Amino acid sequence: MRKRYPENVGLRSLPHMLYADSKGRIYDHPYFRMVGFSGASPSIPKGEDLVPLPEFSKLFFIPDCPPIGLDPSTGEFKTVSEVSFDGVVTKCYAVAAFLEPGLVRTHLPAVDYGPKSYTLPMWAYTAVGFKNEGYWAAGFRIEYNPKWDPRNYDDTKLIPAIEAFRRDRPVGPLVEHLINCATRNHCFAAKNLFLKRWEAPLPISQTCNAACLGCLSLQSDISCDASHQRISFRPSKEEIVALAVEHLNSAPEAIMSFGQGCEGEPLTEYRLIVDSIKEMRRQTAAGTINLNTNGSLPEHIRRIGESGLDSIRISLNSARPELYRAYYRPKGYDFKDVVSSITLSRKMGLYTMVNYLVFPGITDQEGEIEALKELIQKTGVNFIHLKNLNIDPQLYLKEMPPQKSKGIGMAQMVKILKEVFPDVELGYFNQPVRHSLKNDLTN
């Protein structure tokens, strides 16, 4: 790829391009500079778009696919297929980062996907470069929450905690499932259950009424494995309630959440949720009971809300119906039902959050920003989660409807939202609902 970048933006001050060899060893190129993609177009990150790569982020290389770099002398973008040093020729493969929780990526990695014949695993691939003896990633922090800092998830403490958990109470199939989530999938929420703190999970659903491109727990395409094992049984109300009540009563800033990456859509088990929450709230008023959902069935949400739910987080990849349908591929519901669920949740006094799955070059288009502003105004949502969408970028762009405009930048999009909606919180993590806030939401 050769394309001249027209603006003088101090190209030599950019981080150097990274590349990997066939064994995955990563190097910084001595000449070419870092480039990112906004959608499918090369884009140069600005200063506000770059952050030193956080300690618990990950680096990947993309097999078969060469990186695209920037020639700082000519301003041209160039595919760098190989390098030659001392007469030794090495094929180059693109490098990407996966950011630790709390950061929003601003650019996709700049990759020539022409040779690719596979689907990438479901990670949020992010542009990354090297400068001043350190890695720099295309992203910015939207929220820091020590409760989700990877430094607070030491497995040397987890294993004794699980052993103590087994000794102190009867262990049923739901606990066994969550032990697997904590130890094999390294789910932070599952670890919290055994460490007796903060937000813990209640997966219950084996089925889903959507066929998302980026489903974490079920993939029909054998070229891409699911990242979690979906729960394979229906937990009993008794086990759900026992786990939840103990955690709500004893854990600091306790949240129990239905709707996890290791299950389908919890609304398909709404009767079990309703009966479980009623019994939880009969036994305790402590903590926050939360539901993570696709928001597909408003009347089921009404029933759950009436049973004692405190907060709800409804997922979207877009505020535009055509993009929503292309990703979620809903079965038996449509985008209008999701909007109705957000509106209803807010009217019922639930702390209402939108889990907004963001993708540079699409989320920051002017048309998407306008649609999101209209959604916020219509529903009165309290909180917008800005979550990086975990998916093969090439797959996502292929399946989305053709886009006519370019992104204005993720940081600029956030700036607009903060200016227009100063009372709407923007962040990354679920929040415990204070009892005073519950009263404010109801009144």
Coordinates of C-alpha atoms in Angstrom, one line a residue:
M1 CA 0.0 0.0 0.0
R2 CA 1.3 3.4 -1.0
K3 CA -0.6 6.5 -0.1
R4 CA 0.8 9.9 0.7
Y5 CA -0.3 11.6 4.0
P6 CA -0.9 15.2 3.0
E7 CA -0.4 17.0 6.4
N8 CA 2.8 17.9 8.2
V9 CA 2.2 16.5 11.6
G10 CA 5.8 16.0 12.9
L11 CA 6.0 12.5 11.4
R12 CA 9.5 11.8 12.8
S13 CA 8.2 12.2 16.3
L14 CA 5.8 9.3 16.0
P15 CA 6.5 6.0 17.5
H16 CA 8.3 3.5 15.3
M17 CA 6.4 0.8 13.6
L18 CA 6.5 -2.7 15.1
Y19 CA 6.8 -5.9 13.2
A20 CA 7.2 -9.6 14.2
D21 CA 9.1 -12.5 12.6
S22 CA 7.6 -15.9 11.9
K23 CA 8.2 -17.0 15.5
G24 CA 6.4 -14.0 16.9
R25 CA 9.5 -12.2 18.1
I26 CA 8.7 -8.4 18.0
Y27 CA 11.0 -5.7 16.7
D28 CA 10.7 -2.0 16.2
H29 CA 11.5 -0.8 12.6
P30 CA 14.5 1.6 12.5
Y31 CA 12.8 3.8 9.9
F32 CA 9.1 3.4 9.4
R33 CA 6.7 5.0 11.8
M34 CA 3.5 3.7 13.5
V35 CA 0.2 4.0 11.6
G36 CA -3.3 3.0 12.7
F37 CA -6.5 2.2 10.9
S38 CA -9.7 4.1 11.3
G39 CA -12.2 1.6 9.9
A40 CA -10.4 0.4 6.8
S41 CA -8.4 3.6 6.1
P42 CA -4.9 4.4 7.3
S43 CA -4.8 7.2 9.9
I44 CA -2.0 8.8 11.9
P45 CA -2.6 8.9 15.7
K46 CA -2.4 12.3 17.4
G47 CA -0.9 12.9 20.7
E48 CA -4.2 12.6 22.5
D49 CA -4.6 9.2 20.9
L50 CA -1.5 7.6 22.4
V51 CA -0.8 6.2 25.8
P52 CA 2.2 4.3 27.2
L53 CA 1.2 0.6 26.9
P54 CA -0.2 -0.4 30.4
E55 CA 1.6 -3.2 32.2
F56 CA -1.1 -5.8 31.9
S57 CA -1.9 -5.3 28.2
K58 CA -0.9 -8.0 25.7
L59 CA 0.9 -8.0 22.4
F60 CA -0.1 -10.2 19.4
F61 CA 1.3 -10.8 16.0
I62 CA -0.9 -11.4 13.0
P63 CA 0.3 -14.4 11.0
D64 CA 0.8 -14.0 7.2
C65 CA -0.2 -10.3 7.3
P66 CA 2.5 -7.6 6.9
P67 CA 2.3 -4.3 8.7
I68 CA 1.7 -0.9 7.1
G69 CA 4.0 1.9 8.2
L70 CA 4.6 5.5 7.4
D71 CA 7.6 6.9 5.6
P72 CA 8.5 10.0 7.6
S73 CA 10.3 11.6 4.8
T74 CA 7.7 11.3 2.1
G75 CA 4.5 11.0 4.1
E76 CA 3.6 7.8 2.3
F77 CA 2.0 4.8 3.8
K78 CA 3.8 1.6 2.8
T79 CA 3.2 -2.1 3.3
V80 CA 6.4 -3.5 4.8
S81 CA 6.6 -7.1 3.7
E82 CA 10.2 -7.8 4.7
V83 CA 13.3 -6.3 6.1
S84 CA 16.9 -7.0 5.3
F85 CA 19.8 -6.6 7.8
D86 CA 23.4 -7.8 7.1
G87 CA 22.1 -9.7 4.0
V88 CA 19.5 -11.6 6.0
V89 CA 15.9 -11.1 4.8
T90 CA 13.1 -11.5 7.3
K91 CA 9.4 -11.6 6.5
C92 CA 7.4 -9.0 8.5
Y93 CA 4.1 -9.7 10.3
A94 CA 1.9 -7.0 11.8
V95 CA 1.7 -6.5 15.6
A96 CA -1.3 -5.5 17.7
A97 CA -2.0 -4.7 21.3
F98 CA -4.9 -5.7 23.6
L99 CA -5.4 -3.0 26.2
E100 CA -6.0 -3.7 29.9
P101 CA -9.5 -2.8 31.3
G102 CA -10.5 0.9 31.4
L103 CA -8.9 2.1 28.2
V104 CA -10.6 2.9 24.9
R105 CA -8.7 2.2 21.7
T106 CA -8.5 5.0 19.2
H107 CA -7.0 3.1 16.2
L108 CA -7.0 -0.4 14.8
P109 CA -3.7 -1.9 13.8
A110 CA -2.5 -1.0 10.3
V111 CA -2.4 -4.3 8.6
D112 CA -2.4 -5.6 5.0
Y113 CA -5.0 -8.4 5.4
G114 CA -4.6 -9.5 1.8
P115 CA -2.8 -12.8 2.6
K116 CA -5.2 -13.7 5.5
S117 CA -7.3 -16.9 5.2
Y118 CA -8.5 -17.3 8.8
T119 CA -10.6 -15.5 11.4
L120 CA -8.7 -13.8 14.2
P121 CA -9.6 -14.8 17.8
M122 CA -11.9 -12.4 19.6
W123 CA -9.7 -9.7 21.0
A124 CA -9.9 -5.9 20.6
Y125 CA -6.9 -5.4 18.3
T126 CA -5.2 -2.0 18.8
A127 CA -2.5 -0.1 17.0
V128 CA 0.9 -0.1 18.9
G129 CA 4.3 1.3 18.3
F130 CA 7.7 1.9 20.0
K131 CA 9.3 5.1 21.2
N132 CA 11.8 6.1 23.9
E133 CA 12.4 2.5 25.0
G134 CA 8.7 1.8 25.5
Y135 CA 5.6 0.7 23.8
W136 CA 2.9 3.2 22.9
A137 CA -0.7 2.1 22.2
A138 CA -3.5 3.9 20.4
G139 CA -5.9 4.6 23.3
F140 CA -6.9 6.7 26.2
R141 CA -8.2 5.9 29.7
I142 CA -11.9 6.5 30.2
E143 CA -12.0 5.1 33.8
Y144 CA -9.6 3.8 36.4
N145 CA -11.2 1.5 39.0
P146 CA -8.9 -0.3 41.4
K147 CA -11.5 -3.1 41.8
W148 CA -10.7 -4.2 38.2
D149 CA -7.0 -3.5 38.2
P150 CA -5.2 -6.7 37.1
R151 CA -2.7 -6.2 40.0
N152 CA -5.5 -7.0 42.4
Y153 CA -6.1 -10.5 40.9
D154 CA -3.2 -12.6 42.2
D155 CA -3.9 -16.3 41.6
T156 CA -1.7 -17.3 44.6
K157 CA -4.5 -15.9 46.7
L158 CA -7.3 -17.2 44.5
I159 CA -6.5 -21.0 44.8
P160 CA -6.5 -21.0 48.7
A161 CA -9.8 -19.0 48.6
I162 CA -11.4 -21.6 46.3
E163 CA -10.3 -24.4 48.6
A164 CA -11.7 -22.6 51.6
F165 CA -15.0 -21.9 49.7
R166 CA -15.3 -25.7 49.0
R167 CA -14.7 -26.5 52.7
D168 CA -17.2 -24.1 54.1
R169 CA -20.3 -24.9 52.2
P170 CA -22.0 -27.4 49.9
V171 CA -20.7 -27.0 46.3
G172 CA -23.2 -27.4 43.5
P173 CA -22.8 -27.3 39.7
L174 CA -23.0 -23.5 39.5
V175 CA -20.0 -23.1 41.8
E176 CA -18.1 -25.7 39.8
H177 CA -18.8 -23.8 36.6
L178 CA -17.6 -20.6 38.2
I179 CA -14.4 -22.3 39.5
N180 CA -13.6 -23.2 35.9
C181 CA -14.4 -19.6 34.9
A182 CA -12.0 -18.2 37.5
T183 CA -9.1 -20.6 37.0
R184 CA -9.2 -21.4 33.3
N185 CA -10.9 -18.4 31.7
H186 CA -9.4 -16.0 34.3
C187 CA -12.7 -14.2 34.6
F188 CA -12.2 -11.4 37.2
A189 CA -15.9 -11.4 38.3
A190 CA -15.7 -15.2 39.0
K191 CA -12.5 -14.7 41.0
N192 CA -14.3 -12.0 43.0
L193 CA -16.9 -14.5 44.2
F194 CA -14.2 -16.7 45.8
L195 CA -12.3 -13.7 47.1
K196 CA -15.5 -12.4 48.6
R197 CA -15.5 -8.9 47.2
W198 CA -17.1 -6.5 44.7
E199 CA -18.9 -7.7 41.6
A200 CA -19.6 -11.5 41.2
P201 CA -21.4 -13.4 38.4
L202 CA -24.6 -15.4 38.2
P203 CA -24.6 -17.1 34.7
I204 CA -27.8 -19.0 34.1
S205 CA -28.7 -19.2 30.4
Q206 CA -27.8 -21.9 27.9
T207 CA -29.6 -20.2 24.9
C208 CA -29.7 -16.8 23.2
N209 CA -32.0 -15.0 20.9
A210 CA -29.2 -13.3 18.9
A211 CA -26.4 -14.7 16.8
C212 CA -23.8 -12.1 17.4
L213 CA -20.7 -12.0 15.1
G214 CA -18.5 -11.7 18.2
C215 CA -20.2 -14.0 20.6
L216 CA -17.8 -14.9 23.4
S217 CA -19.5 -18.2 24.4
L218 CA -20.6 -19.8 21.1
Q219 CA -19.0 -19.7 17.7
S220 CA -20.4 -21.8 14.8
D221 CA -17.3 -20.9 12.6
I222 CA -14.6 -23.5 13.5
S223 CA -11.9 -21.1 12.4
C224 CA -12.5 -19.0 15.5
D225 CA -12.9 -20.6 18.9
A226 CA -15.2 -19.1 21.5
S227 CA -13.3 -17.4 24.3
H228 CA -15.5 -18.8 27.1
Q229 CA -17.3 -22.1 27.7
R230 CA -21.1 -21.4 27.8
I231 CA -22.9 -22.8 30.8
S232 CA -24.4 -26.2 29.9
F233 CA -27.1 -26.6 32.5
R234 CA -29.9 -24.6 34.2
P235 CA -28.8 -23.7 37.8
S236 CA -31.3 -24.2 40.6
K237 CA -32.9 -21.2 42.2
E238 CA -31.7 -22.5 45.6
E239 CA -28.0 -22.4 44.5
I240 CA -28.4 -19.0 42.8
V241 CA -30.0 -17.5 45.9
A242 CA -27.6 -19.0 48.4
L243 CA -24.6 -17.7 46.5
A244 CA -26.1 -14.3 45.9
V245 CA -27.3 -13.7 49.5
E246 CA -24.0 -14.6 51.0
H247 CA -22.1 -12.4 48.7
L248 CA -24.5 -9.4 49.0
N249 CA -24.4 -9.6 52.8
S250 CA -20.7 -10.0 53.2
A251 CA -18.7 -8.6 50.3
P252 CA -17.7 -4.9 50.2
E253 CA -19.5 -2.9 47.5
A254 CA -21.2 -6.1 46.5
I255 CA -22.8 -6.6 43.1
M256 CA -24.4 -9.8 41.8
S257 CA -24.8 -9.8 38.0
F258 CA -26.9 -12.0 35.8
G259 CA -25.7 -12.0 32.2
Q260 CA -22.0 -13.1 31.7
G261 CA -19.7 -13.9 28.9
C262 CA -20.0 -17.6 29.7
E263 CA -23.8 -17.8 29.0
G264 CA -26.4 -16.9 26.4
E265 CA -29.1 -14.2 26.9
P266 CA -30.4 -14.2 30.5
L267 CA -33.8 -12.9 29.4
T268 CA -34.5 -16.3 28.0
E269 CA -34.5 -17.4 31.7
Y270 CA -36.5 -14.5 33.0
R271 CA -38.8 -16.6 35.2
L272 CA -35.8 -18.0 37.0
I273 CA -34.3 -14.5 37.5
V274 CA -37.6 -13.2 38.8
D275 CA -38.1 -16.0 41.3
S276 CA -34.4 -15.8 42.4
I277 CA -34.4 -12.0 42.9
K278 CA -37.6 -12.1 44.9
E279 CA -36.1 -14.7 47.3
M280 CA -32.8 -12.8 47.5
R281 CA -34.6 -9.6 48.4
R282 CA -36.8 -11.5 50.9
Q283 CA -33.6 -12.5 52.7
T284 CA -31.5 -9.3 52.3
A285 CA -31.7 -5.7 51.1
A286 CA -27.9 -5.4 50.9
G287 CA -25.8 -4.8 47.8
T288 CA -26.7 -4.3 44.1
I289 CA -28.5 -6.9 41.9
N290 CA -27.6 -6.2 38.3
L291 CA -28.7 -7.6 34.9
N292 CA -26.4 -7.5 31.8
T293 CA -28.6 -8.2 28.8
N294 CA -29.2 -7.5 25.1
G295 CA -32.5 -5.8 26.1
S296 CA -34.5 -7.7 23.5
L297 CA -37.7 -8.4 25.5
P298 CA -39.1 -5.3 27.3
E299 CA -41.9 -7.1 29.1
H300 CA -39.5 -9.6 30.6
I301 CA -37.4 -6.7 31.8
R302 CA -40.5 -5.2 33.4
R303 CA -41.1 -8.4 35.3
I304 CA -37.5 -8.6 36.4
G305 CA -37.5 -4.9 37.4
E306 CA -40.6 -5.4 39.5
S307 CA -39.0 -8.3 41.4
G308 CA -36.3 -6.1 43.0
L309 CA -33.6 -5.5 40.4
D310 CA -31.4 -2.5 41.1
S311 CA -29.5 -1.8 37.8
I312 CA -29.4 -2.9 34.2
R313 CA -26.8 -2.8 31.5
I314 CA -28.0 -3.2 27.9
S315 CA -25.6 -3.9 25.1
L316 CA -25.4 -2.1 21.7
N317 CA -22.7 -2.0 19.0
S318 CA -24.4 1.0 17.4
A319 CA -27.3 3.4 17.8
R320 CA -28.2 2.9 14.1
P321 CA -30.6 0.0 13.5
E322 CA -28.9 -1.3 10.3
L323 CA -25.5 -1.6 12.0
Y324 CA -27.1 -3.1 15.1
R325 CA -28.8 -5.8 13.0
A326 CA -25.7 -6.6 11.1
Y327 CA -23.8 -7.4 14.3
Y328 CA -26.4 -8.8 16.7
R329 CA -28.4 -10.7 14.0
P330 CA -31.5 -10.7 16.3
K331 CA -34.0 -13.6 16.3
G332 CA -37.6 -12.6 17.2
Y333 CA -36.9 -9.0 18.2
D334 CA -35.5 -5.8 16.7
F335 CA -33.6 -2.7 17.5
K336 CA -36.8 -0.8 18.5
D337 CA -37.4 -3.4 21.3
V338 CA -33.9 -2.6 22.7
V339 CA -34.6 1.1 22.7
S340 CA -38.0 0.4 24.5
S341 CA -36.1 -1.6 27.1
I342 CA -33.7 1.2 27.8
T343 CA -36.5 3.7 28.1
L344 CA -38.6 1.3 30.3
S345 CA -35.7 0.6 32.6
R346 CA -35.1 4.2 33.3
K347 CA -38.8 4.9 33.9
M348 CA -38.9 2.1 36.4
G349 CA -36.1 3.7 38.4
L350 CA -33.4 1.2 37.5
Y351 CA -29.9 2.5 37.3
T352 CA -29.7 2.2 33.5
M353 CA -26.5 1.7 31.6
V354 CA -25.7 1.1 27.9
N355 CA -22.8 -1.3 27.2
Y356 CA -21.6 0.5 24.0
L357 CA -19.3 -1.8 22.0
V358 CA -17.0 0.7 20.2
F359 CA -15.0 0.4 17.0
P360 CA -12.7 3.1 15.6
G361 CA -13.9 4.4 12.3
I362 CA -17.5 3.4 12.8
T363 CA -18.4 4.5 16.4
D364 CA -16.9 8.0 15.8
Q365 CA -18.7 8.7 12.5
E366 CA -20.8 11.8 12.7
G367 CA -23.9 9.8 11.7
E368 CA -23.3 7.4 14.6
I369 CA -22.7 10.2 17.1
E370 CA -25.9 11.9 16.1
A371 CA -27.8 8.6 16.5
L372 CA -26.3 8.1 19.9
K373 CA -27.2 11.6 21.0
E374 CA -30.8 11.0 20.0
L375 CA -30.8 7.7 21.9
I376 CA -29.5 9.3 25.0
Q377 CA -32.0 12.1 24.8
K378 CA -34.9 9.7 24.2
T379 CA -34.1 7.2 26.9
G380 CA -32.5 9.3 29.7
V381 CA -29.8 6.6 30.2
N382 CA -27.5 7.1 33.3
F383 CA -24.2 5.6 32.2
I384 CA -22.5 4.8 28.9
H385 CA -19.9 2.0 29.0
L386 CA -17.3 2.5 26.3
K387 CA -16.1 -1.1 25.7
N388 CA -13.7 -2.1 22.9
L389 CA -15.5 -4.6 20.6
N390 CA -13.6 -7.9 20.6
I391 CA -13.7 -9.1 17.0
D392 CA -11.5 -9.6 13.9
P393 CA -11.5 -6.1 12.4
Q394 CA -11.6 -7.4 8.9
L395 CA -14.7 -9.5 9.7
Y396 CA -16.5 -6.7 11.3
L397 CA -15.9 -4.2 8.5
K398 CA -17.0 -6.9 6.0
E399 CA -20.3 -7.5 7.7
M400 CA -21.2 -3.8 8.4
P401 CA -23.3 -1.9 5.9
P402 CA -21.1 0.3 3.6
Q403 CA -20.0 3.5 5.3
K404 CA -20.0 6.8 3.6
S405 CA -18.1 9.0 6.1
K406 CA -14.9 8.7 8.1
G407 CA -14.5 8.8 11.8
I408 CA -13.7 12.1 13.6
G409 CA -11.6 10.4 16.3
M410 CA -12.7 8.5 19.4
A411 CA -11.3 11.1 21.8
Q412 CA -13.3 13.8 19.9
M413 CA -16.4 11.7 20.1
V414 CA -16.0 11.4 23.9
K415 CA -15.4 15.2 24.1
I416 CA -18.7 15.8 22.3
L417 CA -20.7 13.5 24.5
K418 CA -19.3 15.1 27.7
E419 CA -20.2 18.6 26.4
V420 CA -23.7 17.7 25.3
F421 CA -24.6 15.4 28.2
P422 CA -22.6 16.5 31.3
D423 CA -24.9 14.5 33.6
V424 CA -24.4 11.2 31.8
E425 CA -21.5 9.2 33.2
L426 CA -19.0 7.8 30.7
G427 CA -16.8 4.8 31.9
Y428 CA -16.0 1.2 31.6
F429 CA -17.2 -0.7 34.7
N430 CA -20.5 -1.6 36.4
Q431 CA -21.2 0.6 39.4
P432 CA -22.7 -0.4 42.8
V433 CA -26.0 1.4 43.2
R434 CA -26.2 3.4 46.4
H435 CA -29.5 3.3 48.3
S436 CA -29.7 7.1 48.1
L437 CA -29.3 6.9 44.3
K438 CA -32.1 4.3 44.1
N439 CA -34.4 6.7 45.8
D440 CA -33.4 9.5 43.4
L441 CA -34.0 7.3 40.4
T442 CA -37.4 6.3 41.5
N443 CA -38.6 9.8 42.3

